[in-house]
CSV table of C-alpha atoms in Angstrom, one decimal:
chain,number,residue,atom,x,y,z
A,1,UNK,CA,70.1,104.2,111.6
A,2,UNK,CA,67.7,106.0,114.0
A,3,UNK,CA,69.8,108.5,116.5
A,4,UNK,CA,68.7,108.2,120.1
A,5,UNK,CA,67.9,111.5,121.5
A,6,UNK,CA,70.0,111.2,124.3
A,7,UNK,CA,73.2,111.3,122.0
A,8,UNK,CA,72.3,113.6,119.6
A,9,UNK,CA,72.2,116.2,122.2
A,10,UNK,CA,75.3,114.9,123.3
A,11,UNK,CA,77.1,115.6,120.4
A,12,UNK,CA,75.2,118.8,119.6
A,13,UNK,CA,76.6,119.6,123.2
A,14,UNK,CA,79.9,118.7,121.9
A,15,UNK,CA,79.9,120.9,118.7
A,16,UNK,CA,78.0,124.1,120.6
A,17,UNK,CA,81.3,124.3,123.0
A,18,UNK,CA,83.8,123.6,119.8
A,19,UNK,CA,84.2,125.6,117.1
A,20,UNK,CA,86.1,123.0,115.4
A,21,UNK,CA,85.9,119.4,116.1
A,22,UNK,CA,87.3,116.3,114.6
A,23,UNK,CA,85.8,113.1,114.7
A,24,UNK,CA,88.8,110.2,114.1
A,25,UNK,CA,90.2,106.9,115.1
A,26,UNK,CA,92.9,107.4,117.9
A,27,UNK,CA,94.4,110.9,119.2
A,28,UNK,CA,96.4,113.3,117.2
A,29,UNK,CA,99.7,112.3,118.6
A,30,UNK,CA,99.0,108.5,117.6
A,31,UNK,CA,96.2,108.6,114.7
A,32,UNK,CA,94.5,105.0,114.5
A,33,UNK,CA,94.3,104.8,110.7
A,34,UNK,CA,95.7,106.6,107.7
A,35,UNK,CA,92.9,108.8,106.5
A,36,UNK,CA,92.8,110.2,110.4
A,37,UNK,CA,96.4,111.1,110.0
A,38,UNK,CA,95.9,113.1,107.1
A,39,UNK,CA,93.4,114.6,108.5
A,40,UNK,CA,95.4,116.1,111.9
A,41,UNK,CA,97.8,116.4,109.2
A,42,UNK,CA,96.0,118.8,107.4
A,43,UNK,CA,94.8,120.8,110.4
A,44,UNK,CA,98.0,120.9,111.9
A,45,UNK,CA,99.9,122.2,109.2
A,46,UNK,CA,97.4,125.4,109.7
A,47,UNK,CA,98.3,125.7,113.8
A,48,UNK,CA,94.8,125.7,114.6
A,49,UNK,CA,93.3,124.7,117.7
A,50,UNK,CA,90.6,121.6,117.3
A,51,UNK,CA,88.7,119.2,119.7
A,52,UNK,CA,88.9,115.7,118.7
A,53,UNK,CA,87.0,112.6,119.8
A,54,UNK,CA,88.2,109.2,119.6
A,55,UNK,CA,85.4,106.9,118.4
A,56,UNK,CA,87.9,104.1,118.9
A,57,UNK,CA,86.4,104.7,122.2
A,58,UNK,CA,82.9,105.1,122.3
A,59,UNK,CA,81.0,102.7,120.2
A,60,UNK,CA,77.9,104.4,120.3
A,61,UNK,CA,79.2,107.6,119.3
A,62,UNK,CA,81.3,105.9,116.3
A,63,UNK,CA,78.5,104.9,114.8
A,64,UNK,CA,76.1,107.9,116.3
A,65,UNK,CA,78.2,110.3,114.4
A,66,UNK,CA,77.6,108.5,110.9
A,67,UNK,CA,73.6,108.9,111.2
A,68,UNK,CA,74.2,112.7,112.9
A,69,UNK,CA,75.6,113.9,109.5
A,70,UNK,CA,74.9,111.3,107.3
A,71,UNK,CA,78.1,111.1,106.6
A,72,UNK,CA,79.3,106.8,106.3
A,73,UNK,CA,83.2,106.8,107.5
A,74,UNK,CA,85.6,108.4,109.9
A,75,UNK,CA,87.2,111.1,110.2
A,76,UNK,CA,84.8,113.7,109.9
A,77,UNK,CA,85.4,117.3,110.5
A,78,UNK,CA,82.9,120.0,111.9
A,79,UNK,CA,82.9,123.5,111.7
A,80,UNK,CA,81.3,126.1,113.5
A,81,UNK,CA,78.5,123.1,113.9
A,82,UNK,CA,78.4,122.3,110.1
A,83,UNK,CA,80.2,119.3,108.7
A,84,UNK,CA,83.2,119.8,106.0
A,85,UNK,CA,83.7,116.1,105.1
A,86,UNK,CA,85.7,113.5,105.9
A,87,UNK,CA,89.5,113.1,104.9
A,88,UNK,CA,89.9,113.9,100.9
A,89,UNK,CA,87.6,116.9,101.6
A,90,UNK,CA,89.8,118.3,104.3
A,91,UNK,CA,93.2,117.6,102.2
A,92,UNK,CA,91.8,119.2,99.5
A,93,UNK,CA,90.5,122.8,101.3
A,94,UNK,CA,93.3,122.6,103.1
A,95,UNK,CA,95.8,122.3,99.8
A,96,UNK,CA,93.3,124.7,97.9
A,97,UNK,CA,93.3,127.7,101.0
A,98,UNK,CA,90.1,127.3,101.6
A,99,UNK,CA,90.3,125.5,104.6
A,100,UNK,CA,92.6,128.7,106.2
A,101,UNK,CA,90.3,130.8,104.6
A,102,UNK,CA,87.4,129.2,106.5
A,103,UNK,CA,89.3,128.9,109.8
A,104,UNK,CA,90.3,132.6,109.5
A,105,UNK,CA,94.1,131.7,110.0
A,106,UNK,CA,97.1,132.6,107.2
A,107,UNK,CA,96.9,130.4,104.5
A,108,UNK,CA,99.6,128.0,104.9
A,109,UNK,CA,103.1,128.7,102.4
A,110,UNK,CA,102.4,127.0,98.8
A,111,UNK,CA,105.9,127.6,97.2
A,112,UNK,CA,107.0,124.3,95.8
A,113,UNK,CA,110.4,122.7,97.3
A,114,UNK,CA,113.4,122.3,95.8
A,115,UNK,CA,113.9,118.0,94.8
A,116,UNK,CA,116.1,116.2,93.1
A,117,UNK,CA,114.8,113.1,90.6
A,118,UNK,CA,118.1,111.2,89.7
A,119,UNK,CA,118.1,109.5,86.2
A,120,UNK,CA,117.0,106.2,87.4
A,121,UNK,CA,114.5,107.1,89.7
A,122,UNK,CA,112.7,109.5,86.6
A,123,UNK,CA,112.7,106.7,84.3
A,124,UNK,CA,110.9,104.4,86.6
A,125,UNK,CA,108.1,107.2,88.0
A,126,UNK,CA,107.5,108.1,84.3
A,127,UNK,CA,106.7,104.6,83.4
A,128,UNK,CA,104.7,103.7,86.3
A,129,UNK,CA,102.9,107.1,85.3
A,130,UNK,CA,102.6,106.0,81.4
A,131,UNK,CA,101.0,102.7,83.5
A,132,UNK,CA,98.1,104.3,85.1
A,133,UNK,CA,97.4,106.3,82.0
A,134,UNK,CA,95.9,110.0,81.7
A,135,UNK,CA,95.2,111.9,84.4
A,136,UNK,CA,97.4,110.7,86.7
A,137,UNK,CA,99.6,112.3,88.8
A,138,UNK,CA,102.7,111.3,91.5
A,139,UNK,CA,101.7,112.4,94.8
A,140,UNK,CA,104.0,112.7,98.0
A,141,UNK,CA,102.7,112.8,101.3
A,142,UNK,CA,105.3,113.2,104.1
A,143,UNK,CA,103.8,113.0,107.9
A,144,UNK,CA,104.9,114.3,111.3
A,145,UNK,CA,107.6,111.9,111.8
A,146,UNK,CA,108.9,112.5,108.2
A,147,UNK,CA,107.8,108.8,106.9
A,148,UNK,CA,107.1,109.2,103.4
A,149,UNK,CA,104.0,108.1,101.4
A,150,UNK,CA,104.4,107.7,96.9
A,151,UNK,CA,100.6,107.4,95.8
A,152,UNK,CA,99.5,107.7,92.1
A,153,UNK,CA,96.5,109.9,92.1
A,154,UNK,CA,94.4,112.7,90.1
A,155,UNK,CA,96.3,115.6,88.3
A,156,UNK,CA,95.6,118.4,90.2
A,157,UNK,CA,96.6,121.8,88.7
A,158,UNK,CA,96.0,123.6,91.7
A,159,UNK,CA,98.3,121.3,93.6
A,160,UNK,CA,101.9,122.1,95.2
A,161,UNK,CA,104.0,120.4,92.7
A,162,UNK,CA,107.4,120.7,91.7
A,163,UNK,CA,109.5,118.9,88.8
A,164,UNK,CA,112.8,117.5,88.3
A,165,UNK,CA,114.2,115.2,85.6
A,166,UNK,CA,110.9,115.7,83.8
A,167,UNK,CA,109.0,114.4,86.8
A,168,UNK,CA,106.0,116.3,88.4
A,169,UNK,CA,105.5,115.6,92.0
A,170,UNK,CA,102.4,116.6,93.8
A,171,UNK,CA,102.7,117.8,97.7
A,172,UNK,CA,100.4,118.9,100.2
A,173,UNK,CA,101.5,122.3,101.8
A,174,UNK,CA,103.0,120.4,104.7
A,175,UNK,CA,104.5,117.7,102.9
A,176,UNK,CA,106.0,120.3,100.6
A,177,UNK,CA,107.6,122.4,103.8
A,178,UNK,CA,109.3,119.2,104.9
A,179,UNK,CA,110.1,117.6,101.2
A,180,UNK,CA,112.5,120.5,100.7
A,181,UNK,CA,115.9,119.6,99.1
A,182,UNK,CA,114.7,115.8,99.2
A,183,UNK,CA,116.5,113.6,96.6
A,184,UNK,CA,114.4,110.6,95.2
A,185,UNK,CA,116.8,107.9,93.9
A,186,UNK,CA,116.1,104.2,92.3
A,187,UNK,CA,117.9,101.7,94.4
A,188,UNK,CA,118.8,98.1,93.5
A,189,UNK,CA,121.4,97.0,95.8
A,190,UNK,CA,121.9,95.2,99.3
A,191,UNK,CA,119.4,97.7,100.2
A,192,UNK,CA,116.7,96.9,98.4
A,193,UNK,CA,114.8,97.2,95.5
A,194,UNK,CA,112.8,100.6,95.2
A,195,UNK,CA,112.2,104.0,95.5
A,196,UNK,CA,114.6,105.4,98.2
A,197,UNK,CA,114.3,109.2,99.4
A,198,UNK,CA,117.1,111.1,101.4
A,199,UNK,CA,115.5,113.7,103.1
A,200,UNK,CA,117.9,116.2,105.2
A,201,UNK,CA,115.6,117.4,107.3
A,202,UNK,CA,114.6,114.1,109.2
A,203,UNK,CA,115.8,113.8,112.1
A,204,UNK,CA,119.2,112.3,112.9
A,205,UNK,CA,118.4,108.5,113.8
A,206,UNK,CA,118.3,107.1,117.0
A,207,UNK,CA,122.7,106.5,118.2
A,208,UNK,CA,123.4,103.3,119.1
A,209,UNK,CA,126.0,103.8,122.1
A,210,UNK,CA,128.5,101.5,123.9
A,211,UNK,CA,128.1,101.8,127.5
A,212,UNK,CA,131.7,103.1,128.0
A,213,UNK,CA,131.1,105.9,126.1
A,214,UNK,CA,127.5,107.0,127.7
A,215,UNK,CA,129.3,106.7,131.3
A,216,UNK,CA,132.2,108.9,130.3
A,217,UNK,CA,130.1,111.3,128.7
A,218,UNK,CA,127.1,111.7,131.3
A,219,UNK,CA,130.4,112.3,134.1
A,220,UNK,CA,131.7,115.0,131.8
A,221,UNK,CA,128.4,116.6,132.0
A,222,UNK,CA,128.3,116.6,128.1
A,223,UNK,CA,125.0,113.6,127.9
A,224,UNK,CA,121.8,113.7,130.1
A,225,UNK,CA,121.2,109.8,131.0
A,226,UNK,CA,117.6,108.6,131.2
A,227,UNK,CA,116.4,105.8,133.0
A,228,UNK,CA,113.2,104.5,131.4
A,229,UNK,CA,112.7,102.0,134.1
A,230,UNK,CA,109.7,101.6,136.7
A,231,UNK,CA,111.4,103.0,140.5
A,232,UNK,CA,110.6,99.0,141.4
A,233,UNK,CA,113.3,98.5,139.1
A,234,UNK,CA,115.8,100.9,139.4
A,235,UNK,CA,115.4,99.6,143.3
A,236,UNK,CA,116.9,96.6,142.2
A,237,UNK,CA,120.4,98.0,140.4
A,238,UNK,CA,120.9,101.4,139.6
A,239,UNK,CA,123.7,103.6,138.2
A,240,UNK,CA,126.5,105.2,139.8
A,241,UNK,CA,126.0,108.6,137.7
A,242,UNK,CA,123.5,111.5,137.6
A,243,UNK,CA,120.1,110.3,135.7
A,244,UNK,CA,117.0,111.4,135.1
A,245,UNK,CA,113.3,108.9,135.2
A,246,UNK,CA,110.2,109.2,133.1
A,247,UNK,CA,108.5,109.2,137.3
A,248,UNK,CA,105.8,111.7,138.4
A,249,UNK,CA,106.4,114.8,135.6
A,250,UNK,CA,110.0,114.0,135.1
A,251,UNK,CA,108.4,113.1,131.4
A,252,UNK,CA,106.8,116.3,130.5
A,253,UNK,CA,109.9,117.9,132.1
A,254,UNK,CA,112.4,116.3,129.8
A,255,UNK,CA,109.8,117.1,126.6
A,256,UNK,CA,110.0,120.3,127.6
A,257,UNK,CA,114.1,121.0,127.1
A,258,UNK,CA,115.6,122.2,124.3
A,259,UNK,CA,115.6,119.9,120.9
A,260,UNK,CA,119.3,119.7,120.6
A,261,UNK,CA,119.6,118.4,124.3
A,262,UNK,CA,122.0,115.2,124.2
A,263,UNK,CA,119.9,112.6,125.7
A,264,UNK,CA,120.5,108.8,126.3
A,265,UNK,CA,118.4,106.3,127.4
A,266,UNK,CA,118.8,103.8,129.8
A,267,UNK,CA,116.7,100.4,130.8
A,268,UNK,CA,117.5,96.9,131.3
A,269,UNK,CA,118.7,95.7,128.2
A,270,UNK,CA,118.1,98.3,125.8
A,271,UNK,CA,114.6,97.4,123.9
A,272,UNK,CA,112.5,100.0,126.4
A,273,UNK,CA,115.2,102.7,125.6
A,274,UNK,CA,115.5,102.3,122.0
A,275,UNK,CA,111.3,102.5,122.0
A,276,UNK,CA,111.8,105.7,124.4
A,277,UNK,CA,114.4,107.3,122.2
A,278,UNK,CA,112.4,107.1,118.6
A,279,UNK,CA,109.9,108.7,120.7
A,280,UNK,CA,112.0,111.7,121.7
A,281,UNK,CA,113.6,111.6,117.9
A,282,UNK,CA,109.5,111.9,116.4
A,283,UNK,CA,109.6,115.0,118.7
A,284,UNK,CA,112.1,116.6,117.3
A,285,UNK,CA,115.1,116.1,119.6
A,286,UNK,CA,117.9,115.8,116.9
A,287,UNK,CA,120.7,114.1,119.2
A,288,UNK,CA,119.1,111.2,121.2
A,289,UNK,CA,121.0,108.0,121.7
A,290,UNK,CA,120.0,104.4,122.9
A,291,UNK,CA,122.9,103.1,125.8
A,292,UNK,CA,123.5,99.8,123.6
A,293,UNK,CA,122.6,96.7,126.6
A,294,UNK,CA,121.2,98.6,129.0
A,295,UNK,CA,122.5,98.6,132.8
A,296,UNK,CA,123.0,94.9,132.1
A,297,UNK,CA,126.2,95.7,130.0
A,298,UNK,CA,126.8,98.9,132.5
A,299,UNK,CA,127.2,96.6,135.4
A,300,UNK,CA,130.2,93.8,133.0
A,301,UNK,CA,131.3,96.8,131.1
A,302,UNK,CA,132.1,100.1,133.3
A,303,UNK,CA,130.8,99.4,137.1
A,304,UNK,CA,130.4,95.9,138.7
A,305,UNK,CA,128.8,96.9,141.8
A,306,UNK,CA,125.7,97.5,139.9
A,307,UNK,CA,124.2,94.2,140.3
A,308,UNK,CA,122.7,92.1,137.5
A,309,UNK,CA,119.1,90.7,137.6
C-alpha cells in the first residue's frame, strides 16, 4: 500500500523523538497477542527504556507501519530510526547479546538454571522429541507472571539450555532467571493428564479467607483490608474496621508498598477482589488474600449492622 504523507511524517516524528520504539498489539503491562509479549518480554529482561504504540488503536497506523518498513506483521521494533524485525528477530538478538550489545546495556546473565526432569516426564519429552525428528529442540518460555509456555522448536546451540534426565531444555535469558530450580513432572491423576511444572519462585497463590479471620486480623493491625468497591457502593454498607479504596491515587499508593505487605481484598461478594488480588499477586506481592464472600458474608458472619444489599 501507498503511505499517505501525512502519516509517514508522523511516524518519522514518532521514531526522531524515540530512540527505541515498539510497535505491538496492547501495552506492555497487558500485551494483545503472544508474539507482542515476547517481544516486551525480550526488552524487558534488558531494563531498557522503549516507546510503544498500540496499533490496536489506531487503524491507520496499524496498517501505515507495515508499508513504512515493509515489514507485514506486528510487533515491529525500531532502533535508533532503523527497523530490527518483528518478534523471532528480537528473541533471537536478545538470546544471542546482540540486542544488549546494540542498546548499549549489560548483556543480560546466560548461566543455565538448575531443573529437575523426573523419570516420567523425560521419557515423554524424549519421545515427543524423537516425533518431530532432527533438529528439534524443547523450548521453555516463562513470562512476567510466571505462566509457562513448552514449544518444540529449532536446535539452537547458542541457546540458554540446561539438561536433566537426558533432556535438553532451551530458555530465553529471562525465562532461564525465573526457571531456576523448576521441577517438570508427568502427571496422570485427578489433576490431569500432562506436563506439570512446580516452579518455587511463582508467587504464592491468591488466599482464600474466611471473613472471621480477615476481621480479626485487620483489628490486630497484622492485614491491610482493601475495599475494591466504587465510593457509591461502599455508601451503601461499609465495614467497621480500617480499609483502604482503589479511589483517587489510593491505587498507585498501595502498588507502591512493600511486596510482602499482607493485603486482602474486599467487594461485594468476592469476584471483584479475587480479580484485584491476582492482580497484586502478577506484581509481585507474595501474601495477598481474597476475603471469601465479600462484605455480604462480613455483615451474617462478624458484624450485622453492616447492611446487606
Amino acid at each position: 500500500m501507498s503511505l499517505d504523507p501525512a502519516l509517514r511524517s508522523r511516524i518519522d516524528s514518532l521514531l526522531q523523538s524515540n530512540r527505541v520504539v515498539l510497535f505491538m498489539k496492547g501495552q506492555p503491562s497487558m500485551p494483545q497477542c503472544g508474539f507482542s509479549a515476547k517481544a516486551v518480554g525480550a526488552l524487558s529482561s534488558l531494563g531498557v527504556d522503549y516507546a510503544h504504540v498500540n496499533v490496536l488503536a489506531d487503524q491507520e497506523l496499524r496498517e501505515g507501519i507495515k508499508a513504512y518498513g515493509d515489514w507485514p506483521t506486528i510487533p515491529q521494533l525500531y532502533i535508533d530510526g532503523e527497523l530490527v524485525g518483528g518478534s523471532d528477530i528480537i528473541e533471537q538478538l536478545a538470546s544471542s547479546g546482540e540486542l544488549a550489545a546494540v542498546l548499549g546495556v549489560a548483556a543480560p546473565d546466560r548461566t543455565p538454571p538448575s531443573i529437575t526432569v523426573t523419570p516420567a516426564a523425560a521419557e515423554m519429552l524424549l519421545d515427543s522429541l524423537e516425533d518431530a525428528g532432527p533438529g528439534a529442540a524443547l523450548i521453555l518460555a516463562i513470562d512476567a507472571q510466571y505462566q509457562p509456555d513448552f514449544q518444540l522448536g529449532p536446535f539452537d546451540t547458542k541457546a540458554i539450555a540446561a539438561e536433566s534426565n537426558g533432556v535438553r531444555v532451551q530458555f530465553d535469558p529471562a525465562s532461564a532467571r525465573r526457571a531456576e530450580g523448576i521441577t517438570i513432572d508427568w502427571v496422570d491423576d485427578i489433576r490431569g493428564r500432562g506436563l506439570a511444572i512446580d516452579n518455587p519462585n511463582a508467587p504464592r497463590p491468591v488466599n482464600q479467607m474466611p471473613v472471621t479471620e480477615a476481621a480479626a486480623r485487620v483489628a490486630s493491625g497484622e492485614l491491610l483490608l482493601v475495599d475494591v468497591r466504587p465510593a457509591e457502593e461502599r455508601a451503601l454498607a461499609s465495614v467497621n474496621v480500617p480499609f483502604r479504596t482503589f479511589d483517587g491515587s489510593g491505587r498507585a499508593a498501595l502498588e507502591a508498598l512493600p511486596k510482602d505487605t499482607q493485603l486482602a481484598f474486599l467487594c461485594h461478594a468476592g469476584g471483584r477482589s479475587q480479580q484485584a488480588a491476582e492482580q497484586f499477586r502478577a506484581l509481585g506481592f507474595g501474601n495477598v488474600h481474597n476475603v471469601v464472600g465479600g462484605i455480604d458474608a462480613w455483615s451474617t458472619q462478624v458484624d450485622p449492622n453492616v447492611p446487606r444489599y
